[in-house]
Coordinates of C-alpha atoms and ligand atoms in Angstrom, one line a residue:
M24 CA -29.7 -11.8 -81.3
T25 CA -26.7 -10.3 -82.8
D26 CA -27.0 -6.6 -83.9
F27 CA -24.9 -6.5 -87.2
A28 CA -25.8 -3.0 -87.7
A29 CA -24.1 -2.1 -84.5
T30 CA -21.0 -4.2 -85.3
K31 CA -20.7 -2.6 -88.6
A32 CA -20.4 0.7 -86.7
M33 CA -17.6 -0.8 -84.8
F34 CA -15.3 -0.8 -88.0
D35 CA -13.6 2.1 -89.8
L36 CA -14.4 1.3 -93.5
P37 CA -13.3 3.7 -96.1
A38 CA -16.1 5.6 -97.5
G39 CA -17.1 4.1 -101.1
M40 CA -15.5 0.8 -100.5
I41 CA -17.2 -2.5 -100.5
Y42 CA -14.7 -4.7 -98.4
L43 CA -15.0 -8.4 -99.5
D44 CA -11.5 -9.4 -98.4
G45 CA -11.9 -9.7 -94.7
N46 CA -11.0 -13.4 -95.2
S47 CA -7.4 -12.2 -96.0
L48 CA -7.1 -9.0 -93.9
G49 CA -9.9 -7.7 -91.5
P50 CA -10.6 -4.0 -91.4
L51 CA -9.6 -1.6 -88.7
P52 CA -11.8 -1.6 -85.6
V53 CA -12.6 1.7 -84.6
K54 CA -11.3 1.0 -81.0
A55 CA -8.2 -0.4 -82.1
R56 CA -7.0 3.2 -83.0
A57 CA -7.3 4.4 -79.5
R58 CA -6.2 1.2 -77.8
V59 CA -3.1 1.1 -79.7
A60 CA -2.2 4.8 -79.2
Q61 CA -2.8 4.2 -75.6
A62 CA -0.4 1.2 -75.5
V63 CA 2.0 3.3 -77.3
S64 CA 1.8 6.4 -75.2
D65 CA 0.5 5.2 -71.7
E66 CA 2.1 1.9 -71.6
W67 CA 5.3 1.8 -73.6
G68 CA 5.9 5.5 -73.3
E69 CA 5.1 5.9 -69.6
M70 CA 5.8 2.6 -68.2
L71 CA 8.7 1.4 -70.1
I72 CA 9.9 -2.1 -68.7
T73 CA 7.4 -1.9 -65.7
G74 CA 4.7 -2.3 -68.4
W75 CA 5.3 -6.2 -68.5
N76 CA 3.9 -6.3 -65.1
R77 CA 1.7 -3.0 -64.6
A78 CA 0.2 -3.2 -68.1
G79 CA -0.1 -7.1 -68.0
W80 CA 1.9 -7.6 -71.2
M81 CA 3.2 -10.9 -70.2
A82 CA -0.1 -12.3 -69.5
Q83 CA -1.6 -11.1 -72.6
P84 CA -1.0 -14.3 -74.7
M85 CA -3.1 -16.4 -72.5
A86 CA -5.8 -13.8 -71.8
L87 CA -6.1 -13.3 -75.5
G88 CA -5.9 -17.1 -76.0
D89 CA -9.2 -17.4 -74.0
R90 CA -11.0 -14.7 -75.7
I91 CA -10.4 -16.6 -79.0
G92 CA -11.0 -19.9 -77.3
R93 CA -14.7 -18.7 -76.7
L94 CA -15.1 -18.4 -80.3
I95 CA -13.8 -21.7 -81.3
G96 CA -15.1 -24.0 -78.7
A97 CA -11.9 -24.5 -76.7
E98 CA -11.8 -25.1 -73.0
P99 CA -10.4 -22.3 -71.1
G100 CA -6.7 -22.1 -70.5
H101 CA -6.0 -24.3 -73.6
V102 CA -5.3 -21.5 -76.3
A103 CA -2.0 -19.4 -76.5
V104 CA -1.4 -16.3 -78.7
G105 CA 2.0 -15.6 -80.5
D106 CA 4.3 -16.0 -83.4
T107 CA 2.9 -16.4 -87.0
L108 CA 0.7 -19.3 -88.0
S109 CA 3.4 -20.9 -90.0
I110 CA 5.3 -21.2 -86.6
K111 CA 2.3 -22.6 -84.9
V112 CA 1.7 -25.3 -87.6
Y113 CA 5.4 -26.5 -87.2
Q114 CA 5.2 -26.6 -83.4
A115 CA 1.6 -28.6 -83.4
L116 CA 2.9 -31.1 -85.9
A117 CA 6.3 -31.6 -84.1
S118 CA 4.5 -32.4 -80.7
A119 CA 1.9 -34.5 -82.6
L120 CA 4.5 -36.5 -84.3
E121 CA 6.4 -37.3 -81.1
L122 CA 3.0 -38.5 -79.6
R123 CA 2.9 -41.1 -82.5
P124 CA 6.6 -42.4 -82.5
D125 CA 6.0 -45.6 -84.4
R126 CA 4.1 -43.9 -87.3
R127 CA 5.6 -42.3 -90.1
V128 CA 2.8 -40.7 -92.3
V129 CA 1.7 -37.0 -92.3
L130 CA -1.6 -37.0 -94.2
S131 CA -2.8 -33.7 -95.6
D132 CA -4.4 -32.6 -98.9
S133 CA -3.8 -30.5 -101.9
G134 CA -6.3 -27.9 -100.8
N135 CA -4.2 -27.0 -97.9
F136 CA -2.3 -23.6 -97.8
P137 CA 1.1 -24.0 -99.2
T138 CA 3.0 -22.8 -95.9
D139 CA 1.5 -25.5 -94.0
L140 CA 2.7 -28.1 -96.3
Y141 CA 6.1 -26.2 -96.6
M142 CA 6.5 -26.3 -92.8
A143 CA 5.7 -30.0 -92.5
E144 CA 8.4 -30.7 -95.3
G145 CA 10.9 -28.7 -93.4
L146 CA 10.2 -30.3 -90.2
L147 CA 10.1 -33.9 -91.6
K148 CA 13.5 -33.2 -93.3
T149 CA 15.1 -31.8 -90.0
L150 CA 13.7 -34.9 -88.1
D151 CA 15.2 -37.2 -90.6
K152 CA 13.4 -40.4 -89.5
G153 CA 11.9 -41.3 -92.7
H154 CA 8.7 -39.6 -92.4
E155 CA 6.4 -39.1 -95.6
L156 CA 4.3 -36.1 -96.1
R157 CA 1.4 -37.6 -98.2
I158 CA -0.6 -35.2 -100.1
V159 CA -4.2 -36.4 -101.6
A160 CA -7.1 -34.7 -103.3
P161 CA -9.4 -33.1 -100.7
E162 CA -12.1 -35.6 -101.4
D163 CA -9.9 -38.5 -101.1
V164 CA -8.7 -37.7 -97.6
A165 CA -11.4 -39.9 -95.6
E166 CA -10.3 -43.1 -97.2
A167 CA -6.4 -42.1 -97.2
I168 CA -6.9 -42.3 -93.3
T169 CA -5.2 -45.6 -92.7
D170 CA -3.2 -47.4 -90.0
G171 CA 0.0 -46.0 -91.0
V172 CA -1.1 -42.3 -90.5
A173 CA 0.6 -40.6 -87.7
V174 CA -1.2 -37.1 -87.9
L175 CA -3.9 -35.8 -90.2
M176 CA -3.0 -32.3 -90.9
L177 CA -5.9 -30.4 -92.6
T178 CA -7.1 -26.8 -92.9
E179 CA -10.9 -26.8 -92.4
V180 CA -11.7 -24.2 -95.0
D181 CA -9.9 -24.3 -98.2
Y182 CA -8.3 -20.7 -98.8
G183 CA -8.9 -21.1 -102.5
T184 CA -12.5 -22.4 -103.2
G185 CA -13.8 -22.0 -99.7
R186 CA -14.7 -25.8 -99.4
K187 CA -15.1 -26.9 -95.9
H188 CA -14.0 -30.3 -94.5
D189 CA -16.2 -32.1 -92.1
M190 CA -13.9 -31.8 -89.0
A191 CA -15.8 -33.7 -86.7
A192 CA -16.2 -36.7 -89.0
L193 CA -12.5 -36.9 -90.1
T194 CA -11.2 -36.4 -86.6
R195 CA -13.3 -39.4 -85.6
K196 CA -11.9 -41.3 -88.6
A197 CA -8.4 -40.3 -87.6
H198 CA -8.9 -41.5 -84.0
D199 CA -10.2 -44.7 -85.0
A200 CA -7.2 -45.3 -87.1
G201 CA -5.0 -44.5 -84.2
A202 CA -4.0 -41.1 -85.6
L203 CA -4.1 -37.5 -84.2
A204 CA -5.9 -34.7 -85.9
L205 CA -4.4 -31.4 -86.4
W206 CA -6.7 -28.6 -87.7
D207 CA -5.8 -25.1 -89.1
L208 CA -8.5 -22.6 -88.5
A209 CA -7.2 -19.9 -90.4
H210 CA -10.3 -19.5 -92.5
S211 CA -12.5 -20.6 -89.8
A212 CA -12.0 -18.5 -86.6
G213 CA -14.4 -15.8 -86.6
A214 CA -16.0 -17.1 -89.9
L215 CA -18.2 -20.1 -88.5
P216 CA -19.1 -21.8 -85.3
I217 CA -16.2 -24.3 -84.3
D218 CA -16.7 -26.8 -81.5
L219 CA -13.0 -27.8 -80.9
A220 CA -13.7 -29.6 -77.7
G221 CA -16.7 -31.3 -79.0
T222 CA -14.9 -32.6 -82.2
G223 CA -11.9 -33.9 -80.3
A224 CA -9.3 -32.1 -82.2
D225 CA -6.0 -32.9 -80.9
F226 CA -4.2 -29.7 -82.0
A227 CA -5.4 -26.6 -83.8
M228 CA -4.2 -23.2 -84.8
G229 CA -5.2 -20.2 -86.9
C230 CA -4.4 -16.7 -87.4
T231 CA -5.9 -13.4 -86.0
Y232 CA -5.6 -11.2 -89.0
K233 CA -8.2 -12.6 -91.2
Y234 CA -11.7 -12.8 -89.8
L235 CA -10.8 -11.8 -86.3
N236 CA -9.6 -8.4 -87.6
G237 CA -6.4 -8.1 -85.4
G238 CA -4.5 -6.1 -88.0
P239 CA -1.6 -7.1 -90.4
G240 CA 1.1 -9.1 -88.6
A241 CA -1.3 -9.8 -85.8
P242 CA -0.2 -13.0 -83.7
A243 CA -1.4 -16.5 -84.3
F244 CA -3.0 -18.8 -82.0
I245 CA -2.5 -22.5 -81.0
Y246 CA -4.7 -25.0 -79.2
V247 CA -3.5 -28.2 -77.4
A248 CA -6.2 -30.6 -76.2
P249 CA -6.3 -30.9 -72.4
R250 CA -5.3 -34.7 -72.7
H251 CA -2.3 -33.7 -74.5
A252 CA -1.3 -30.5 -72.9
E253 CA 1.1 -31.9 -70.3
A254 CA 2.6 -34.4 -72.5
A255 CA 3.3 -32.4 -75.6
R256 CA 6.9 -31.7 -75.7
P257 CA 7.5 -28.2 -77.4
A258 CA 10.1 -28.4 -80.4
L259 CA 10.7 -24.7 -80.2
S260 CA 11.6 -24.4 -76.5
G261 CA 12.0 -20.8 -76.0
W262 CA 12.3 -19.2 -72.7
L263 CA 8.8 -17.9 -72.5
G264 CA 7.6 -21.4 -72.8
H265 CA 9.7 -22.3 -69.7
E266 CA 8.2 -23.3 -66.5
A267 CA 10.0 -20.4 -64.9
P268 CA 11.6 -18.0 -67.4
F269 CA 12.8 -15.5 -64.7
A270 CA 14.8 -18.3 -63.0
F271 CA 17.2 -18.3 -65.8
D272 CA 18.0 -21.7 -65.5
L273 CA 20.4 -23.3 -68.0
D274 CA 18.2 -26.3 -68.8
Y275 CA 14.8 -26.3 -70.3
R276 CA 11.5 -27.4 -68.3
P277 CA 8.3 -27.0 -70.1
G278 CA 5.8 -24.6 -68.6
S279 CA 2.2 -26.0 -67.9
G280 CA -0.1 -26.9 -70.6
V281 CA -0.4 -24.8 -73.7
E282 CA 1.7 -22.1 -72.1
R283 CA 4.9 -24.2 -73.1
M284 CA 3.9 -23.2 -76.7
R285 CA 4.9 -19.8 -76.1
V286 CA 8.3 -19.1 -77.7
G287 CA 9.6 -15.6 -77.1
T288 CA 8.6 -12.0 -76.3
P289 CA 5.0 -11.3 -77.5
P290 CA 4.2 -8.6 -79.8
V291 CA 2.8 -6.0 -77.4
L292 CA 1.4 -3.5 -79.7
Q293 CA -0.1 -6.0 -82.0
M294 CA -1.8 -7.6 -79.1
A295 CA -3.4 -4.3 -78.1
A296 CA -4.9 -4.1 -81.4
L297 CA -6.0 -7.7 -81.2
D298 CA -7.5 -7.0 -77.8
A299 CA -9.6 -4.1 -79.2
A300 CA -10.5 -6.4 -82.3
L301 CA -11.9 -9.0 -80.0
D302 CA -14.2 -6.5 -78.2
V303 CA -16.3 -6.6 -81.3
W304 CA -17.2 -10.2 -80.8
D305 CA -18.3 -9.9 -77.1
G306 CA -22.1 -9.7 -78.3
V307 CA -21.9 -12.0 -81.3
D308 CA -23.5 -15.2 -81.5
M309 CA -21.4 -17.4 -83.9
H310 CA -24.6 -19.2 -85.2
A311 CA -26.3 -16.0 -86.0
L312 CA -23.1 -15.0 -87.8
R313 CA -23.1 -18.1 -89.7
A314 CA -26.6 -17.9 -90.6
R315 CA -26.1 -14.4 -91.9
S316 CA -23.0 -15.2 -93.8
I317 CA -24.8 -18.0 -95.6
E318 CA -27.7 -15.6 -96.5
L319 CA -25.2 -13.1 -98.0
S320 CA -23.1 -15.8 -99.9
E321 CA -26.3 -17.2 -101.5
L322 CA -27.5 -14.0 -102.7
F323 CA -24.1 -13.0 -104.0
I324 CA -23.9 -16.3 -106.1
A325 CA -27.5 -15.8 -107.3
L326 CA -26.8 -12.4 -108.4
V327 CA -23.5 -13.0 -110.1
E328 CA -24.5 -16.2 -111.9
E329 CA -27.6 -14.3 -113.3
T330 CA -25.5 -11.6 -114.9
C331 CA -22.1 -13.1 -115.5
P332 CA -22.3 -16.6 -117.2
M333 CA -18.4 -16.1 -118.0
L334 CA -17.7 -16.7 -114.3
D335 CA -17.6 -20.4 -113.2
L336 CA -18.5 -21.1 -109.5
A337 CA -15.4 -22.7 -107.9
S338 CA -17.0 -23.0 -104.4
P339 CA -19.3 -25.6 -103.4
R340 CA -23.0 -24.9 -104.4
D341 CA -24.1 -26.4 -101.0
A342 CA -23.6 -23.7 -98.4
D343 CA -23.0 -26.4 -95.7
M344 CA -20.0 -27.3 -97.7
R345 CA -18.6 -23.7 -97.7
G346 CA -16.8 -21.4 -95.4
S347 CA -17.5 -17.7 -95.5
Q348 CA -16.0 -16.9 -98.7
V349 CA -17.4 -17.4 -102.5
S350 CA -14.8 -18.1 -105.5
F351 CA -15.3 -17.8 -109.1
R352 CA -13.0 -19.0 -111.8
F353 CA -12.2 -16.7 -114.7
R354 CA -9.1 -17.1 -117.1
E355 CA -8.4 -13.3 -116.7
G356 CA -9.3 -13.3 -113.1
Y357 CA -6.4 -11.2 -112.0
A358 CA -7.3 -8.4 -114.5
A359 CA -10.7 -8.6 -113.6
M360 CA -10.1 -8.3 -109.8
Q361 CA -7.9 -5.2 -110.4
A362 CA -10.7 -3.7 -112.4
L363 CA -13.0 -4.3 -109.6
I364 CA -10.6 -2.9 -107.0
E365 CA -10.2 0.2 -108.9
R366 CA -14.1 0.5 -108.7
G367 CA -14.3 0.0 -104.9
V368 CA -15.1 -3.6 -104.7
I369 CA -12.3 -5.4 -102.8
G370 CA -11.6 -9.1 -103.4
D371 CA -8.5 -10.8 -104.2
F372 CA -6.9 -13.2 -106.7
R373 CA -5.4 -16.6 -106.2
A374 CA -3.5 -18.2 -109.0
P375 CA -4.2 -19.6 -111.4
D376 CA -7.6 -18.3 -111.9
I377 CA -9.6 -17.8 -108.7
M378 CA -11.4 -14.6 -107.9
R379 CA -12.2 -14.5 -103.9
F380 CA -14.8 -12.7 -102.1
G381 CA -15.1 -13.0 -98.4
F382 CA -18.5 -12.4 -96.5
T383 CA -18.2 -11.0 -93.3
P384 CA -21.4 -10.2 -91.6
L385 CA -19.9 -8.1 -88.9
Y386 CA -19.4 -5.3 -91.4
I387 CA -21.0 -6.4 -94.8
D388 CA -24.7 -6.3 -95.3
E389 CA -27.3 -7.0 -98.1
T390 CA -26.9 -3.5 -99.7
D391 CA -23.1 -4.0 -100.1
V392 CA -23.7 -7.4 -101.8
R393 CA -26.1 -6.0 -104.3
S394 CA -23.9 -3.2 -104.9
A395 CA -20.8 -5.3 -105.4
A396 CA -22.6 -7.7 -107.7
A397 CA -23.9 -4.7 -109.9
T398 CA -20.3 -3.6 -110.2
I399 CA -19.1 -7.0 -111.1
A400 CA -21.9 -7.3 -113.8
E401 CA -20.8 -4.0 -115.3
V402 CA -17.1 -4.9 -115.3
M403 CA -17.8 -8.4 -116.7
T404 CA -20.4 -7.7 -119.2
N405 CA -18.7 -4.8 -120.8
D406 CA -15.2 -6.4 -120.6
L407 CA -13.9 -3.3 -118.4
W408 CA -11.1 -5.6 -117.1
D409 CA -9.5 -5.9 -120.6
R410 CA -6.7 -3.2 -120.2
P411 CA -3.0 -3.7 -120.2
A412 CA -2.7 -1.7 -116.8
Y413 CA -5.0 -4.6 -115.1
R414 CA -2.8 -7.3 -116.2
K415 CA 0.5 -6.2 -114.7
R416 CA 0.9 -8.2 -111.6
A417 CA 1.7 -6.8 -108.1
A418 CA 3.8 -8.8 -105.5
V419 CA 0.8 -9.3 -103.4
T420 CA -2.2 -10.6 -105.4
Ligands
PLP7 C1 -3.3 -17.3 -94.1 C2 -2.9 -18.6 -93.8 C3 -1.5 -19.0 -93.3 C4 -0.5 -17.7 -93.1 O1 0.5 -18.1 -92.2 P1 1.4 -17.0 -91.7 O2 2.5 -17.6 -90.9 O3 0.3 -16.2 -90.7 O4 1.8 -16.0 -92.8 C5 -1.2 -20.3 -93.1 N1 -2.0 -21.2 -93.2 C6 -3.4 -21.0 -93.9 C7 -4.3 -22.2 -93.9 C8 -3.7 -19.8 -94.0 O5 -4.9 -19.6 -94.6

């Protein structure tokens, strides 16, 4: 049993705010304040350079990787933390392509997050070997997995609509066609149960500032399946992925397993925040979390559809086909979201017309959902969003 009232108490949530944006940036775990303050004063302040050994800073990327690994079904020792997700996508794809040297197609879909596609495009240009980035509609992915495909590169849960791919089935199909499968778990890690080892994914990566609550700028993670771990060549061959960084050799020799995916100096203060954030997950059963997330999402959809006919559900109606977010389309979605935010209901907007609401059972309960739906009904039925101030776009939407 997971005690969600207890996990809610582990977060510092501003009074009067209903935070439905944990899919974009998780809130502050109470313990992260003290943990970061301690890392600043006791570790950086007192230990200075000796903190790398005495406070275990250098071992943190793998230790945190294992803590995340438990949440995503990875084998122990096969997840490393560091850099940003964009960088991890680049590394995974570069290694995967080298493992399929005779093929030239990277298959992805139009529901993927743009940075994943941009990183792929940049890598393929740099390789200059005639690779093609083939982007199909999400529903056409399965039939587009053909013999020429080197790597299937997908994000399990669509950042816009919350639509969820069948990771196990698509991975199997990719393998049957001789391709490798690379999964972005940005909207999956901490949102639903994942069985990386069981699905046979070849590479995976994700970020820790969304559902894992590691804080703005928290480092990403990368998983390399054990069967590839000693064969994958790191394209970004930085010194901390070297077999012996402090030998200061002039030539590069990859470290063992996924450690070779480390690049440079890890972000110690961000890792302290992430470590505290991961404590919240210690008593959480991912299946209980998923069940609660579906309950909350279904309740939200029912309440909003009952009162707001002008909002069109953009997420799949079948809960099994969704991640942990619900999106609605509305022509003036940006303005409507600003009106909600001003009234303490925090979601976000994704162009051109998507209003996103994330459901995070660790700190969102049924009372929050009912209260948020009531505010949405009030704003929408009275056109309270229809003010010039709400239409003025900020840099981050
Ligand atoms: C959030 C997200 C990113 C963000 O990448 P960063 O390098 O951390 O900025 C990348 N890919 C997906 C699928 C995402 O959802």
